[in-house]
XYZ file of C-alpha atoms in Angstrom:
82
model
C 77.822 80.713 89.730
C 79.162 83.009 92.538
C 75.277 84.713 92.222
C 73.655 81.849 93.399
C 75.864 81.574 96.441
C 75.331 85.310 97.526
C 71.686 84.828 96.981
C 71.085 81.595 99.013
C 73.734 83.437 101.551
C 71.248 86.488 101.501
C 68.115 83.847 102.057
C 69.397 82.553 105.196
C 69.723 86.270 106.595
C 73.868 86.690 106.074
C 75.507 88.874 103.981
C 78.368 87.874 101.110
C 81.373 89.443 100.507
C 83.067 88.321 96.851
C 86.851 88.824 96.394
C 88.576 88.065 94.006
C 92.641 87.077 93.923
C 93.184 90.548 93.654
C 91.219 91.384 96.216
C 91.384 91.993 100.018
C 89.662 88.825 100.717
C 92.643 87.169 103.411
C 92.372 90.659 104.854
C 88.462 90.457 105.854
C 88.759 87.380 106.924
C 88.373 88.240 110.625
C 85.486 89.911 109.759
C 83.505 86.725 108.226
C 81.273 84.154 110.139
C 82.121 81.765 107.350
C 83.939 80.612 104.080
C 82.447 79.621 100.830
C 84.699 78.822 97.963
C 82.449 78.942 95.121
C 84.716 76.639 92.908
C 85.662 76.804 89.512
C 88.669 75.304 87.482
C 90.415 72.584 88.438
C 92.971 72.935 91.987
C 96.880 72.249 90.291
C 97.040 68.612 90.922
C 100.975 69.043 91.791
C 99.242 70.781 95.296
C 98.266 67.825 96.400
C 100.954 65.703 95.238
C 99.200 64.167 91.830
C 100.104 64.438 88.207
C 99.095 67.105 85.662
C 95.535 66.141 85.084
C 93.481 67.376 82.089
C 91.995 70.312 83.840
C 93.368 74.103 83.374
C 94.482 75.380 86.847
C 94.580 78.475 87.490
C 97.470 78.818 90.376
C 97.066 82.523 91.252
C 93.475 81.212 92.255
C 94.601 78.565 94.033
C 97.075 80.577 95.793
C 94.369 83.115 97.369
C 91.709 80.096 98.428
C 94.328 78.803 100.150
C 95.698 81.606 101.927
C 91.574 82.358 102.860
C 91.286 78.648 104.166
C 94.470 79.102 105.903
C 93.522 82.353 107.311
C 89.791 80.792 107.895
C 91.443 78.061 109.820
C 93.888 80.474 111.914
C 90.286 81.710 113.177
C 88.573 79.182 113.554
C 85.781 79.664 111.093
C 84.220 76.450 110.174
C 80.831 75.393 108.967
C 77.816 77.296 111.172
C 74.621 75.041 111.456
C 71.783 76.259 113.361
């Protein structure tokens, strides 16, 4: 669950910021060092050019992680490794 992530983000000395699709989340984005999307139902297989699968998407969801990958890539944010 999203807990976990803030906690092992916490561990490694960041901070987390949860939004939500309702949220300001593609907003912040120039404020972040990095992206986690913390998962959850499946993405709508039409997307990615698939058929219906036996999942329940949830496209408002999908809709804001992609705009925040989108806006993550504009930036250049990508995975930080020390």
């Amino acid at each position: 669950d999203y807990l976990t992530y803030r906690r092992v983000i916490r561990t490694a000395g960041g901070q987390s910021f949860t939004t939500w699709p309702h949220g300001s989340g593609v907003t912040q984005i120039p404020r972040f060092d990095g992206l986690v999307l913390a998962g959850g139902e499946d993405i709508e297989p039409e997307r990615y050019l698939r058929p219906s699968g036996s999942g329940q998407p949830d496209f408002h969801r999908d809709t804001f992680e992609l705009e925040l990958v989108a806006a993550a890539a504009r930036l250049a944010l990508g995975p930080q490794f020390p």
